[in-house]
Amino acid sequence: MPSEGRFRRTAARIRRLVLSETNAPFVSKDHLRAAKRVAGDDALTQPPLAFLRDELGAFLEPWLAQDDPDDRLRLIVLPPCDHSDLLGEWARASGHDTVEEPTRSLLDHSLEIDFSFISADERSDVVVIPQLERWFLRSDGGLDVVSRLLEKLDASNRKCVVGCNSWAWRYLSAVVSATSVLPPGITFEAIDGATLRAWFQQIEPRQNIRLAANGAQLLSDQEQDKPRVDNYFQELAAHSLGIPWVAWYAWRRSFRSRTDIEEDPGGQADSDSEQGVQEGLPQASGSNEPATIWLAELSKLRLPNPISIRHLFVLQALLIHGSLTDDEINAVCPDENHTGAAIALRRANVIERVNGRLRCSAVAFPMVRAALADAGFPLDSL
């Protein structure tokens, strides 16, 4: 006859199966808390974008190998909130020269900028300007440097790859006729659910990650979990507008640890229940394996309520420029002081301060873009 402990564990499994069939969550949100740190956190801090860098390199390789003086420039347009400097990382890994942007204090003193890296003489090596959005300010005199840069690029025989975020490119195309110098922009296709799943399954170290809604193992190849896992990644791709780094941070934001532990009278944990992820490097009780990470439902941040035009001006400015100091925000936004609006957005976790500069949180971008669209602001082209 089965032991009492085994009977209890079997009963627990049946109870969970019944709950899942009635659309109740596998693990109640009341039994979950935000997982501040998980095993392997160092590997999960930044999105591993090697697959995008490889794709970029494969695309540019034929152009880099050719010798056509009439085909010297390439423009890579990326969605905003790429905090990992994707193009710059590709250039450095490939051994290409990269050009750092001038300090913002020099952007209205274009004659002090050294443009010698763009030689007028023919050169065989390529130079990369990773983030064109950092070469200007939307203010009086703030466009002089980027205008001169475009002039130098137009006159040079040196091959150059220019990167620019999609919001900055729309702005520069309108105000300095950047499209007359640079060719049509190239961008990545929106990432779909299947690609997201394949990407996440390559993450090392492999984590034990389960969906709180139904208990499915997210990164396993178990056939019974496939429909639910596929559905999750399709939702994540749509939620993030198909932007890989937005999907990554939305996924990380939904990490939860479990606060309830179900044990049998003999002190052995139910084989279907998991220890909550504790702060530090968590491990399941009695083993050397990392504890389960539970994924809560995808959720959106909330904008300050009521949302004002000043909030929207700050958000638009940060998307165009990538990042700004408090003083720069006041310089590029119209009308009065916008410090109060920036503070409110920070408190809502919509924007964040990193190294003294404010930037839009990647996980907040889809909501920010929708708010700007609803208010009639000009948008980028995704």
PDB file of C-alpha atoms in Angstrom, residues 67-246:
ATOM      1  CA  ASP A  67      35.459  47.633 -53.875  1.00  0.00           C
ATOM      2  CA  ASP A  68      32.884  50.061 -55.213  1.00  0.00           C
ATOM      3  CA  PRO A  69      33.623  53.768 -54.658  1.00  0.00           C
ATOM      4  CA  ASP A  70      29.985  54.582 -55.368  1.00  0.00           C
ATOM      5  CA  ASP A  71      28.742  52.277 -52.626  1.00  0.00           C
ATOM      6  CA  ARG A  72      30.616  53.411 -49.519  1.00  0.00           C
ATOM      7  CA  LEU A  73      27.922  53.895 -46.886  1.00  0.00           C
ATOM      8  CA  ARG A  74      25.588  51.647 -44.938  1.00  0.00           C
ATOM      9  CA  LEU A  75      22.934  52.807 -42.476  1.00  0.00           C
ATOM     10  CA  ILE A  76      21.723  50.456 -39.723  1.00  0.00           C
ATOM     11  CA  VAL A  77      18.495  51.658 -38.083  1.00  0.00           C
ATOM     12  CA  LEU A  78      17.644  49.995 -34.778  1.00  0.00           C
ATOM     13  CA  PRO A  79      14.680  50.321 -32.429  1.00  0.00           C
ATOM     14  CA  PRO A  80      15.375  52.491 -29.361  1.00  0.00           C
ATOM     15  CA  CYS A  81      16.470  51.298 -25.919  1.00  0.00           C
ATOM     16  CA  ASP A  82      19.391  49.257 -27.259  1.00  0.00           C
ATOM     17  CA  HIS A  83      21.426  49.755 -24.101  1.00  0.00           C
ATOM     18  CA  SER A  84      24.032  47.166 -25.142  1.00  0.00           C
ATOM     19  CA  ASP A  85      25.398  49.164 -28.138  1.00  0.00           C
ATOM     20  CA  LEU A  86      24.775  46.338 -30.595  1.00  0.00           C
ATOM     21  CA  LEU A  87      26.496  47.919 -33.609  1.00  0.00           C
ATOM     22  CA  GLY A  88      29.479  49.129 -31.587  1.00  0.00           C
ATOM     23  CA  GLU A  89      29.972  45.674 -30.074  1.00  0.00           C
ATOM     24  CA  TRP A  90      29.884  44.101 -33.542  1.00  0.00           C
ATOM     25  CA  ALA A  91      32.441  46.607 -34.842  1.00  0.00           C
ATOM     26  CA  ARG A  92      34.851  46.112 -31.957  1.00  0.00           C
ATOM     27  CA  ALA A  93      34.546  42.317 -32.105  1.00  0.00           C
ATOM     28  CA  SER A  94      35.253  42.478 -35.850  1.00  0.00           C
ATOM     29  CA  GLY A  95      38.298  44.707 -35.454  1.00  0.00           C
ATOM     30  CA  HIS A  96      36.825  47.759 -37.181  1.00  0.00           C
ATOM     31  CA  ASP A  97      37.557  51.332 -36.188  1.00  0.00           C
ATOM     32  CA  THR A  98      34.754  52.884 -34.145  1.00  0.00           C
ATOM     33  CA  VAL A  99      34.163  56.565 -33.581  1.00  0.00           C
ATOM     34  CA  GLU A 100      32.949  57.744 -30.206  1.00  0.00           C
ATOM     35  CA  GLU A 101      30.504  60.619 -30.178  1.00  0.00           C
ATOM     36  CA  PRO A 102      31.706  64.062 -29.044  1.00  0.00           C
ATOM     37  CA  THR A 103      30.762  65.270 -25.600  1.00  0.00           C
ATOM     38  CA  ARG A 104      27.404  67.004 -25.643  1.00  0.00           C
ATOM     39  CA  SER A 105      29.008  70.252 -24.445  1.00  0.00           C
ATOM     40  CA  LEU A 106      30.762  70.507 -27.836  1.00  0.00           C
ATOM     41  CA  LEU A 107      27.694  69.981 -29.981  1.00  0.00           C
ATOM     42  CA  ASP A 108      27.212  73.703 -30.549  1.00  0.00           C
ATOM     43  CA  HIS A 109      30.946  74.186 -31.277  1.00  0.00           C
ATOM     44  CA  SER A 110      31.339  72.159 -34.456  1.00  0.00           C
ATOM     45  CA  LEU A 111      34.647  73.787 -35.406  1.00  0.00           C
ATOM     46  CA  GLU A 112      36.267  72.153 -32.367  1.00  0.00           C
ATOM     47  CA  ILE A 113      35.345  68.635 -33.511  1.00  0.00           C
ATOM     48  CA  ASP A 114      38.054  66.551 -35.190  1.00  0.00           C
ATOM     49  CA  PHE A 115      36.669  64.856 -38.293  1.00  0.00           C
ATOM     50  CA  SER A 116      40.012  63.483 -39.479  1.00  0.00           C
ATOM     51  CA  PHE A 117      38.752  59.898 -38.994  1.00  0.00           C
ATOM     52  CA  ILE A 118      36.773  60.404 -42.193  1.00  0.00           C
ATOM     53  CA  SER A 119      39.670  60.764 -44.574  1.00  0.00           C
ATOM     54  CA  ALA A 120      38.998  62.338 -47.937  1.00  0.00           C
ATOM     55  CA  ASP A 121      41.513  59.903 -49.376  1.00  0.00           C
ATOM     56  CA  GLU A 122      40.481  56.425 -50.393  1.00  0.00           C
ATOM     57  CA  ARG A 123      41.029  53.882 -47.615  1.00  0.00           C
ATOM     58  CA  SER A 124      40.384  50.178 -47.584  1.00  0.00           C
ATOM     59  CA  ASP A 125      39.354  49.852 -43.932  1.00  0.00           C
ATOM     60  CA  VAL A 126      35.872  50.629 -42.666  1.00  0.00           C
ATOM     61  CA  VAL A 127      34.931  53.035 -39.909  1.00  0.00           C
ATOM     62  CA  VAL A 128      31.819  52.585 -37.761  1.00  0.00           C
ATOM     63  CA  ILE A 129      29.731  55.325 -36.115  1.00  0.00           C
ATOM     64  CA  PRO A 130      27.548  53.219 -33.787  1.00  0.00           C
ATOM     65  CA  GLN A 131      25.055  55.768 -32.454  1.00  0.00           C
ATOM     66  CA  LEU A 132      24.292  58.804 -34.595  1.00  0.00           C
ATOM     67  CA  GLU A 133      21.646  59.905 -32.056  1.00  0.00           C
ATOM     68  CA  ARG A 134      24.490  60.983 -29.761  1.00  0.00           C
ATOM     69  CA  TRP A 135      25.886  63.459 -32.278  1.00  0.00           C
ATOM     70  CA  PHE A 136      23.248  66.152 -31.881  1.00  0.00           C
ATOM     71  CA  LEU A 137      20.843  67.918 -29.563  1.00  0.00           C
ATOM     72  CA  ARG A 138      17.416  69.115 -30.610  1.00  0.00           C
ATOM     73  CA  SER A 139      18.240  72.689 -29.607  1.00  0.00           C
ATOM     74  CA  ASP A 140      19.635  75.945 -30.965  1.00  0.00           C
ATOM     75  CA  GLY A 141      23.026  75.138 -32.464  1.00  0.00           C
ATOM     76  CA  GLY A 142      22.735  71.488 -31.457  1.00  0.00           C
ATOM     77  CA  LEU A 143      22.531  70.256 -35.047  1.00  0.00           C
ATOM     78  CA  ASP A 144      25.745  71.845 -36.314  1.00  0.00           C
ATOM     79  CA  VAL A 145      27.988  68.865 -35.585  1.00  0.00           C
ATOM     80  CA  VAL A 146      25.753  66.220 -37.130  1.00  0.00           C
ATOM     81  CA  SER A 147      25.305  68.443 -40.206  1.00  0.00           C
ATOM     82  CA  ARG A 148      29.081  68.724 -40.630  1.00  0.00           C
ATOM     83  CA  LEU A 149      29.470  65.000 -40.052  1.00  0.00           C
ATOM     84  CA  LEU A 150      27.054  64.273 -42.886  1.00  0.00           C
ATOM     85  CA  GLU A 151      28.933  66.670 -45.154  1.00  0.00           C
ATOM     86  CA  LYS A 152      32.228  64.910 -44.372  1.00  0.00           C
ATOM     87  CA  LEU A 153      30.694  61.500 -45.003  1.00  0.00           C
ATOM     88  CA  ASP A 154      29.372  62.667 -48.348  1.00  0.00           C
ATOM     89  CA  ALA A 155      32.816  63.906 -49.427  1.00  0.00           C
ATOM     90  CA  SER A 156      34.843  60.948 -48.118  1.00  0.00           C
ATOM     91  CA  ASN A 157      35.924  57.845 -50.012  1.00  0.00           C
ATOM     92  CA  ARG A 158      36.188  55.772 -46.860  1.00  0.00           C
ATOM     93  CA  LYS A 159      33.642  53.058 -46.196  1.00  0.00           C
ATOM     94  CA  CYS A 160      31.464  53.811 -43.216  1.00  0.00           C
ATOM     95  CA  VAL A 161      28.708  52.024 -41.319  1.00  0.00           C
ATOM     96  CA  VAL A 162      26.403  54.398 -39.449  1.00  0.00           C
ATOM     97  CA  GLY A 163      24.012  53.269 -36.746  1.00  0.00           C
ATOM     98  CA  CYS A 164      21.030  55.293 -35.599  1.00  0.00           C
ATOM     99  CA  ASN A 165      17.951  54.591 -33.527  1.00  0.00           C
ATOM    100  CA  SER A 166      14.662  54.736 -35.387  1.00  0.00           C
ATOM    101  CA  TRP A 167      13.332  57.828 -33.565  1.00  0.00           C
ATOM    102  CA  ALA A 168      16.479  59.847 -34.138  1.00  0.00           C
ATOM    103  CA  TRP A 169      16.577  58.808 -37.791  1.00  0.00           C
ATOM    104  CA  ARG A 170      13.046  60.026 -38.392  1.00  0.00           C
ATOM    105  CA  TYR A 171      13.949  63.363 -36.825  1.00  0.00           C
ATOM    106  CA  LEU A 172      17.233  63.786 -38.707  1.00  0.00           C
ATOM    107  CA  SER A 173      15.604  62.836 -41.992  1.00  0.00           C
ATOM    108  CA  ALA A 174      13.185  65.712 -41.524  1.00  0.00           C
ATOM    109  CA  VAL A 175      15.452  68.461 -40.167  1.00  0.00           C
ATOM    110  CA  VAL A 176      18.883  67.975 -41.791  1.00  0.00           C
ATOM    111  CA  SER A 177      17.951  65.963 -44.902  1.00  0.00           C
ATOM    112  CA  ALA A 178      20.034  63.021 -43.711  1.00  0.00           C
ATOM    113  CA  THR A 179      18.463  60.825 -46.396  1.00  0.00           C
ATOM    114  CA  SER A 180      20.260  62.844 -49.072  1.00  0.00           C
ATOM    115  CA  VAL A 181      23.613  61.545 -47.772  1.00  0.00           C
ATOM    116  CA  LEU A 182      22.925  58.153 -46.210  1.00  0.00           C
ATOM    117  CA  PRO A 183      21.266  55.280 -48.086  1.00  0.00           C
ATOM    118  CA  PRO A 184      17.962  53.711 -47.020  1.00  0.00           C
ATOM    119  CA  GLY A 185      18.266  52.216 -43.576  1.00  0.00           C
ATOM    120  CA  ILE A 186      18.582  48.502 -42.927  1.00  0.00           C
ATOM    121  CA  THR A 187      16.977  46.983 -39.862  1.00  0.00           C
ATOM    122  CA  PHE A 188      16.218  43.587 -38.373  1.00  0.00           C
ATOM    123  CA  GLU A 189      12.897  41.913 -38.933  1.00  0.00           C
ATOM    124  CA  ALA A 190      10.624  41.852 -35.908  1.00  0.00           C
ATOM    125  CA  ILE A 191      11.435  38.763 -33.868  1.00  0.00           C
ATOM    126  CA  ASP A 192       8.663  36.156 -33.640  1.00  0.00           C
ATOM    127  CA  GLY A 193       7.765  33.663 -30.949  1.00  0.00           C
ATOM    128  CA  ALA A 194       9.637  30.739 -32.490  1.00  0.00           C
ATOM    129  CA  THR A 195      12.846  32.771 -32.783  1.00  0.00           C
ATOM    130  CA  LEU A 196      12.482  34.011 -29.208  1.00  0.00           C
ATOM    131  CA  ARG A 197      12.133  30.454 -27.963  1.00  0.00           C
ATOM    132  CA  ALA A 198      15.190  29.268 -29.902  1.00  0.00           C
ATOM    133  CA  TRP A 199      17.172  32.240 -28.572  1.00  0.00           C
ATOM    134  CA  PHE A 200      16.202  31.702 -24.938  1.00  0.00           C
ATOM    135  CA  GLN A 201      16.981  27.988 -25.144  1.00  0.00           C
ATOM    136  CA  GLN A 202      20.611  28.861 -25.913  1.00  0.00           C
ATOM    137  CA  ILE A 203      21.043  30.759 -22.631  1.00  0.00           C
ATOM    138  CA  GLU A 204      23.695  29.358 -20.315  1.00  0.00           C
ATOM    139  CA  PRO A 205      23.576  28.366 -17.564  1.00  0.00           C
ATOM    140  CA  ARG A 206      20.257  26.681 -18.290  1.00  0.00           C
ATOM    141  CA  GLN A 207      17.617  27.748 -15.776  1.00  0.00           C
ATOM    142  CA  ASN A 208      14.645  25.835 -14.386  1.00  0.00           C
ATOM    143  CA  ILE A 209      11.934  28.269 -15.484  1.00  0.00           C
ATOM    144  CA  ARG A 210       8.215  27.479 -15.338  1.00  0.00           C
ATOM    145  CA  LEU A 211       5.037  29.355 -16.203  1.00  0.00           C
ATOM    146  CA  ALA A 212       3.057  30.220 -13.092  1.00  0.00           C
ATOM    147  CA  ALA A 213      -0.176  30.066 -15.094  1.00  0.00           C
ATOM    148  CA  ASN A 214       0.093  26.376 -16.018  1.00  0.00           C
ATOM    149  CA  GLY A 215       3.371  24.945 -14.731  1.00  0.00           C
ATOM    150  CA  ALA A 216       4.878  24.393 -18.199  1.00  0.00           C
ATOM    151  CA  GLN A 217       8.664  24.118 -18.363  1.00  0.00           C
ATOM    152  CA  LEU A 218       9.726  27.111 -20.459  1.00  0.00           C
ATOM    153  CA  LEU A 219      13.142  25.965 -21.694  1.00  0.00           C
ATOM    154  CA  SER A 220      12.615  22.235 -21.921  1.00  0.00           C
ATOM    155  CA  ASP A 221      11.751  20.083 -24.931  1.00  0.00           C
ATOM    156  CA  GLN A 222       8.859  18.284 -23.253  1.00  0.00           C
ATOM    157  CA  GLU A 223       6.225  17.627 -25.881  1.00  0.00           C
ATOM    158  CA  GLN A 224       3.283  18.083 -23.503  1.00  0.00           C
ATOM    159  CA  ASP A 225       4.439  21.629 -22.689  1.00  0.00           C
ATOM    160  CA  LYS A 226       5.021  22.736 -26.298  1.00  0.00           C
ATOM    161  CA  PRO A 227       1.595  24.346 -27.026  1.00  0.00           C
ATOM    162  CA  ARG A 228       1.633  26.370 -23.808  1.00  0.00           C
ATOM    163  CA  VAL A 229       5.261  27.395 -24.230  1.00  0.00           C
ATOM    164  CA  ASP A 230       4.728  28.357 -27.879  1.00  0.00           C
ATOM    165  CA  ASN A 231       1.764  30.472 -26.852  1.00  0.00           C
ATOM    166  CA  TYR A 232       3.849  32.229 -24.177  1.00  0.00           C
ATOM    167  CA  PHE A 233       6.593  33.174 -26.633  1.00  0.00           C
ATOM    168  CA  GLN A 234       4.043  34.388 -29.184  1.00  0.00           C
ATOM    169  CA  GLU A 235       2.550  36.634 -26.509  1.00  0.00           C
ATOM    170  CA  LEU A 236       6.006  37.851 -25.490  1.00  0.00           C
ATOM    171  CA  ALA A 237       6.911  38.706 -29.108  1.00  0.00           C
ATOM    172  CA  ALA A 238       3.693  40.699 -29.530  1.00  0.00           C
ATOM    173  CA  HIS A 239       4.058  42.353 -26.117  1.00  0.00           C
ATOM    174  CA  SER A 240       7.572  43.559 -27.008  1.00  0.00           C
ATOM    175  CA  LEU A 241       6.724  44.700 -30.569  1.00  0.00           C
ATOM    176  CA  GLY A 242       9.184  42.087 -31.855  1.00  0.00           C
ATOM    177  CA  ILE A 243      12.210  43.914 -30.352  1.00  0.00           C
ATOM    178  CA  PRO A 244      14.653  41.387 -28.861  1.00  0.00           C
ATOM    179  CA  TRP A 245      15.991  43.490 -25.979  1.00  0.00           C
ATOM    180  CA  VAL A 246      12.501  44.667 -25.028  1.00  0.00           C
TER     181      VAL A 246
END
